[in-house]
Amino acid sequence: MEKKNMLSLLRKGMFMMLALLAAGVMVSCSSDDDDDDKAPSNFEKPKYEADAAKFTVTDGSSEIKSIELTEAGNFIIRLNNTANYAPKTEKPLARLLKKNIMISPYLAAEADKAATRAEIVVWSDILYGKYTKTGDNEYTLDGYGTLTVVSEGGSAYSLRIKKTDGETVDLEANKAGTPESGSMTDNLCRTWNIDGFRYYIRINGKTYFDETSTSIEELTEKLNKWMQEMDPDYTEDDSEVLFEYEPKQFVFSKSGTYMVLYTNDMLAVSTWRWGDQSNGILEYSWNPDTFDDSDLSGEAKIEFSNNKLFITEGNSESEDGITFEVASVIILSEATASGR
C-alpha cells in the first residue's frame, strides 16, 4: 500500500465519525470483530416501567403536542409553539456541517440556546425533567406541574395538567404504540449517561488507530497527534469537530423515542425501532413520519456488556484496492436515580 494513498483516504474521512460522535448522530452500522465476546448483563427493571407511556395530543391547536413518561422516571414534553419558553433561530446547514456528513440531530432544535430552570431543561419545543408517581395515574412533573391520566378505552386517554403557575389544562390524547418487545428492548429502554468514546481506524483490515477517552476533545487530540506522526503536512486545522455539542445522556423508551441531551443542555428527539433485534441492529429517524428518508435516518449496532451499553457506528469506503474503515463506539451506563 502506498502511504500517499492511505493518507488521502484518511484526510477524506477520518474526522467524519468524530463530528458525528460530537453530534450524537447514528449512522450506518459497523460491527467490531474484536468485541464479539461480550460479558453478560443483568439489568434491574426500571422503576417506572409500568407507568411509561407516550400520549400524543389530538387537538392540533393545543400548546402541548405530546407528553411522555419514560421507564426511568423522566418526562419529555413536546410543544407546538415555544413563545413562552425559548426563542427560535434558524441555523444554516452550511454553518454547522461539513460536506458529506449526515444531518445532525441538533438541527431539529431551532432555538439558539437552552433555557434551564431549577428542575427542568427547555430547548426549543422540548421540555425535559424528572417525574414521580404520587397516586394511581397521578404524577408530579418536577418544575412543570402535576399530571393526571384517565383511560377512555382503547388508546384514548384524558389528561389533566395543573401547572406550577396555577393554570389547569385538559387534553385528549392517544397512547403511542411500542417497538418490538424482547430482552433487547427491555435492556435498552432506560436513561443512559455517557462514560466514554472509542474511535478506531482500519485499513485493509489492519488497525492503525484505536483509542478510548472520556471526552471527544481528548480523543481528537490523540487522533491529531497520530495524524501528525503519519503526515508531516497535517495540521489541526484539518479537523472540524463541534465540541460544544458533545452528548452526555441518551434516553430510549418503549414508545419509540430516542433523545439526546448535550453538555450545553441542548435537546434533540428522534424515533427508533428494531431493524433486526436478534442481531442488535437499531434503526432511527429524525423524521417522525418515516424511516425512508435517507438523509435523516440510519442504523446502529446495539450491544450490552457488564451492564453497559455500547453503540457502534461506522463508515467504510474503498479506493484503488484500499478499504478504509472508521468506527466509533459510545460507551454508556444506566443513569442513577439521583441523575436527571
XYZ file of C-alpha atoms in Angstrom:
340
model
C 0.000 0.000 0.000
C 1.353 3.433 -0.913
C 1.422 5.775 2.050
C 0.154 8.704 -0.020
C -2.979 6.723 -0.920
C -3.602 5.852 2.716
C -3.152 9.465 3.819
C -5.508 10.606 1.082
C -8.221 8.314 2.426
C -7.565 9.437 5.985
C -7.886 13.085 5.018
C -11.158 12.368 3.216
C -12.992 10.661 6.033
C -11.302 10.182 9.380
C -12.860 13.175 11.170
C -16.343 12.482 9.866
C -17.008 9.955 12.641
C -15.669 12.280 15.349
C -18.002 15.005 14.131
C -20.848 12.507 14.295
C -19.814 11.492 17.814
C -19.881 15.129 18.871
C -23.384 15.439 17.491
C -24.665 12.135 18.868
C -25.546 11.063 15.330
C -26.264 7.463 14.457
C -25.107 6.364 11.035
C -24.649 3.095 9.177
C -23.584 0.255 11.424
C -20.143 -1.295 11.561
C -19.524 -4.227 13.892
C -16.283 -4.562 15.829
C -14.837 -8.045 15.452
C -12.565 -7.548 18.457
C -15.534 -7.211 20.825
C -17.574 -10.278 19.863
C -17.180 -11.912 23.296
C -19.308 -9.625 25.474
C -19.749 -10.225 29.215
C -23.330 -10.868 30.394
C -25.517 -8.068 31.740
C -28.205 -8.210 34.402
C -30.311 -5.055 34.372
C -32.946 -4.389 37.001
C -36.391 -3.406 35.792
C -36.657 0.414 35.642
C -38.653 1.930 38.492
C -41.471 3.297 36.323
C -41.622 0.683 33.584
C -45.330 0.023 34.253
C -46.133 3.750 34.006
C -44.088 4.525 30.911
C -46.163 5.835 28.010
C -46.281 8.496 25.326
C -49.503 10.470 24.878
C -49.999 12.358 21.610
C -52.489 15.221 21.956
C -55.288 15.067 19.368
C -56.056 18.814 19.383
C -53.593 20.433 16.984
C -54.285 23.889 18.422
C -53.045 22.863 21.867
C -49.803 24.304 23.179
C -48.740 20.746 24.023
C -48.026 18.294 21.217
C -47.176 15.227 23.310
C -46.279 14.124 26.831
C -44.104 11.121 27.507
C -43.292 9.391 30.797
C -40.197 7.222 30.435
C -39.276 3.990 32.167
C -36.514 5.690 34.162
C -38.698 8.467 35.608
C -38.069 11.205 33.063
C -40.728 13.227 31.278
C -40.460 14.652 27.766
C -42.954 17.293 26.649
C -43.099 18.444 23.019
C -44.704 21.827 22.360
C -46.475 23.159 19.292
C -45.050 26.636 19.949
C -42.203 27.981 22.045
C -43.134 31.604 22.686
C -43.105 31.228 26.473
C -40.020 29.049 26.709
C -37.067 29.575 24.354
C -36.501 31.742 21.280
C -36.255 30.166 17.819
C -33.368 30.873 15.491
C -32.760 29.118 12.181
C -29.309 27.524 11.876
C -27.985 27.194 8.316
C -26.753 23.730 7.416
C -23.589 25.139 5.912
C -22.563 26.739 9.191
C -22.902 23.553 11.193
C -21.923 20.696 8.930
C -19.086 19.677 6.690
C -19.830 18.191 3.285
C -20.852 14.514 3.271
C -21.790 14.442 6.963
C -25.306 13.268 7.727
C -27.653 15.936 9.080
C -27.084 16.244 12.807
C -29.954 15.801 15.265
C -29.454 19.215 16.835
C -30.731 20.764 13.601
C -34.155 19.602 14.722
C -33.861 22.004 17.659
C -34.249 25.517 16.314
C -33.640 27.511 19.490
C -30.400 29.454 19.672
C -29.761 28.435 23.259
C -31.258 26.387 26.036
C -33.368 27.766 28.859
C -32.545 25.924 32.079
C -34.808 26.140 35.117
C -34.056 24.626 38.506
C -35.571 21.211 37.736
C -36.277 21.258 34.008
C -34.341 21.660 30.752
C -36.047 23.513 27.898
C -34.757 23.551 24.334
C -36.912 24.972 21.570
C -40.071 22.830 21.620
C -38.721 20.195 24.057
C -39.096 20.160 27.856
C -37.196 17.517 29.825
C -37.132 16.681 33.521
C -37.917 14.076 36.172
C -41.257 12.876 37.479
C -42.513 10.939 40.491
C -45.685 8.911 40.873
C -47.905 10.310 43.620
C -51.011 8.126 43.233
C -52.959 5.964 40.806
C -52.341 7.571 37.411
C -51.135 10.754 39.108
C -47.650 12.201 38.621
C -45.622 15.229 39.667
C -43.532 16.623 36.813
C -40.683 18.422 38.581
C -40.585 22.095 37.664
C -43.709 21.877 35.492
C -46.745 20.735 37.480
C -48.907 17.650 38.015
C -50.362 15.211 35.503
C -53.455 13.019 35.889
C -54.101 10.313 33.281
C -57.530 8.712 32.724
C -58.159 5.886 30.258
C -61.147 6.407 27.957
C -60.893 2.940 26.410
C -58.553 1.595 23.752
C -55.739 4.025 23.009
C -57.790 7.107 24.020
C -56.863 8.994 27.202
C -57.809 12.195 29.012
C -55.004 14.258 30.525
C -55.294 16.960 33.176
C -52.277 19.150 33.807
C -52.023 21.576 36.705
C -49.033 23.797 36.033
C -46.887 25.341 38.729
C -48.267 28.779 37.791
C -51.801 27.607 38.700
C -53.116 27.058 35.161
C -55.150 23.872 34.561
C -55.138 22.284 31.097
C -57.428 19.427 29.994
C -56.382 17.449 26.928
C -57.495 14.462 24.888
C -54.732 12.187 23.659
C -53.883 8.842 22.108
C -51.345 6.470 23.604
C -48.500 5.612 21.231
C -47.643 2.056 20.265
C -44.405 0.324 21.210
C -41.456 -1.161 19.282
C -40.891 -4.899 19.043
C -40.765 -6.439 22.534
C -37.938 -8.624 23.793
C -34.939 -8.679 26.113
C -33.003 -6.208 23.947
C -35.895 -3.747 24.187
C -36.122 -4.243 27.961
C -32.389 -3.619 28.363
C -32.253 -0.618 26.039
C -35.282 1.350 27.244
C -33.924 3.406 30.114
C -31.857 6.568 30.631
C -28.123 6.338 29.932
C -25.168 8.539 30.855
C -22.138 8.573 28.576
C -18.980 7.129 30.149
C -16.657 7.418 27.185
C -15.940 7.243 23.492
C -13.841 4.855 21.427
C -12.589 5.509 17.910
C -10.706 3.197 15.587
C -9.332 3.254 12.048
C -8.647 0.170 9.953
C -7.128 -0.014 6.507
C -7.401 -3.298 4.619
C -8.406 -4.961 7.878
C -5.368 -3.759 9.845
C -5.939 -1.495 12.849
C -3.892 1.711 12.663
C -5.584 3.704 15.414
C -7.672 2.531 18.388
C -8.147 4.815 21.375
C -10.714 5.353 24.137
C -11.356 8.533 26.128
C -13.944 10.122 28.390
C -14.230 13.124 26.061
C -14.366 13.651 22.312
C -11.967 16.579 22.631
C -9.294 14.407 24.243
C -9.906 11.686 21.659
C -9.412 14.230 18.886
C -6.141 15.382 20.444
C -4.894 11.790 20.330
C -6.015 11.488 16.736
C -4.316 14.773 15.816
C -1.063 13.561 17.357
C -1.261 10.282 15.469
C -2.011 12.042 12.171
C 0.940 14.392 12.643
C 3.173 11.343 13.059
C 1.688 9.828 9.908
C 1.736 13.003 7.805
C 4.189 15.879 8.476
C 1.986 18.231 6.418
C -1.056 17.607 8.596
C -2.301 20.413 10.874
C -5.078 20.514 13.468
C -6.953 22.906 11.190
C -7.787 19.859 9.061
C -10.235 18.693 11.748
C -13.607 20.325 12.387
C -15.401 18.992 15.447
C -18.114 20.949 17.287
C -17.203 20.185 20.923
C -19.889 22.492 22.286
C -22.432 19.911 21.104
C -20.915 16.873 22.824
C -23.669 14.489 24.001
C -23.845 13.477 27.663
C -27.080 11.487 28.057
C -29.295 9.250 25.912
C -32.900 8.238 26.563
C -34.563 5.280 24.853
C -38.220 4.474 25.528
C -40.663 1.724 24.611
C -42.781 4.354 22.900
C -40.082 4.559 20.238
C -38.427 7.746 21.489
C -34.669 8.296 21.270
C -33.493 11.562 22.852
C -30.068 13.132 23.259
C -29.127 15.616 25.999
C -25.960 17.595 25.261
C -23.414 19.230 27.542
C -24.835 22.670 26.700
C -28.341 21.440 27.696
C -29.414 21.215 24.070
C -32.028 18.525 23.400
C -32.847 16.560 20.262
C -35.604 13.962 19.883
C -35.626 11.152 17.346
C -37.640 7.971 16.871
C -36.337 4.401 16.789
C -37.305 0.805 16.022
C -35.559 -2.517 15.607
C -34.245 -3.409 12.179
C -33.039 -6.784 13.488
C -33.406 -7.169 17.251
C -31.722 -10.590 17.324
C -28.530 -9.013 15.958
C -28.877 -5.708 17.797
C -29.485 -3.582 14.697
C -31.418 -0.447 15.630
C -32.968 1.857 13.035
C -33.595 5.531 13.772
C -35.090 8.534 12.033
C -35.041 12.243 12.821
C -38.203 12.484 10.711
C -41.030 11.178 12.954
C -43.204 10.343 9.955
C -40.906 7.971 8.064
C -37.815 5.773 8.263
C -37.323 6.018 4.484
C -35.680 9.448 4.344
C -32.032 8.547 3.725
C -30.837 11.999 4.822
C -32.478 11.711 8.235
C -32.364 8.000 9.033
C -29.875 5.202 9.542
C -28.931 2.333 11.816
C -26.518 1.427 14.607
C -25.284 -1.692 16.386
C -26.521 -2.113 19.978
C -24.602 -4.343 22.415
C -24.574 -4.853 26.185
C -21.689 -5.992 28.399
C -21.229 -5.775 32.186
C -24.392 -3.666 32.432
C -23.078 -1.126 29.959
C -24.496 -0.110 26.589
C -22.238 0.047 23.533
C -23.482 1.878 20.429
C -21.255 1.221 17.417
C -21.426 3.444 14.370
C -19.156 3.258 11.367
C -18.429 4.000 7.775
C -16.176 2.482 5.125
C -15.132 3.105 1.548
C -12.741 1.600 -0.976
C -10.448 3.286 -3.457
C -7.703 1.836 -5.662
C -7.858 -1.516 -3.882
C -7.667 0.026 -0.408
C -10.555 -0.424 2.036
C -10.749 2.305 4.649
C -12.921 1.845 7.760
C -13.595 4.264 10.609
C -15.861 3.444 13.527
C -16.861 4.965 16.828
C -18.273 3.355 19.937
C -20.252 5.322 22.503
C -19.997 3.683 25.946
C -22.878 4.303 28.366
C -24.045 3.223 31.815
C -27.530 3.471 33.294
C -28.278 6.832 34.902
C -28.630 6.707 38.677
C -31.806 7.696 40.465
C -30.179 10.971 41.516
C -29.284 11.951 37.941
C -31.580 13.743 35.520
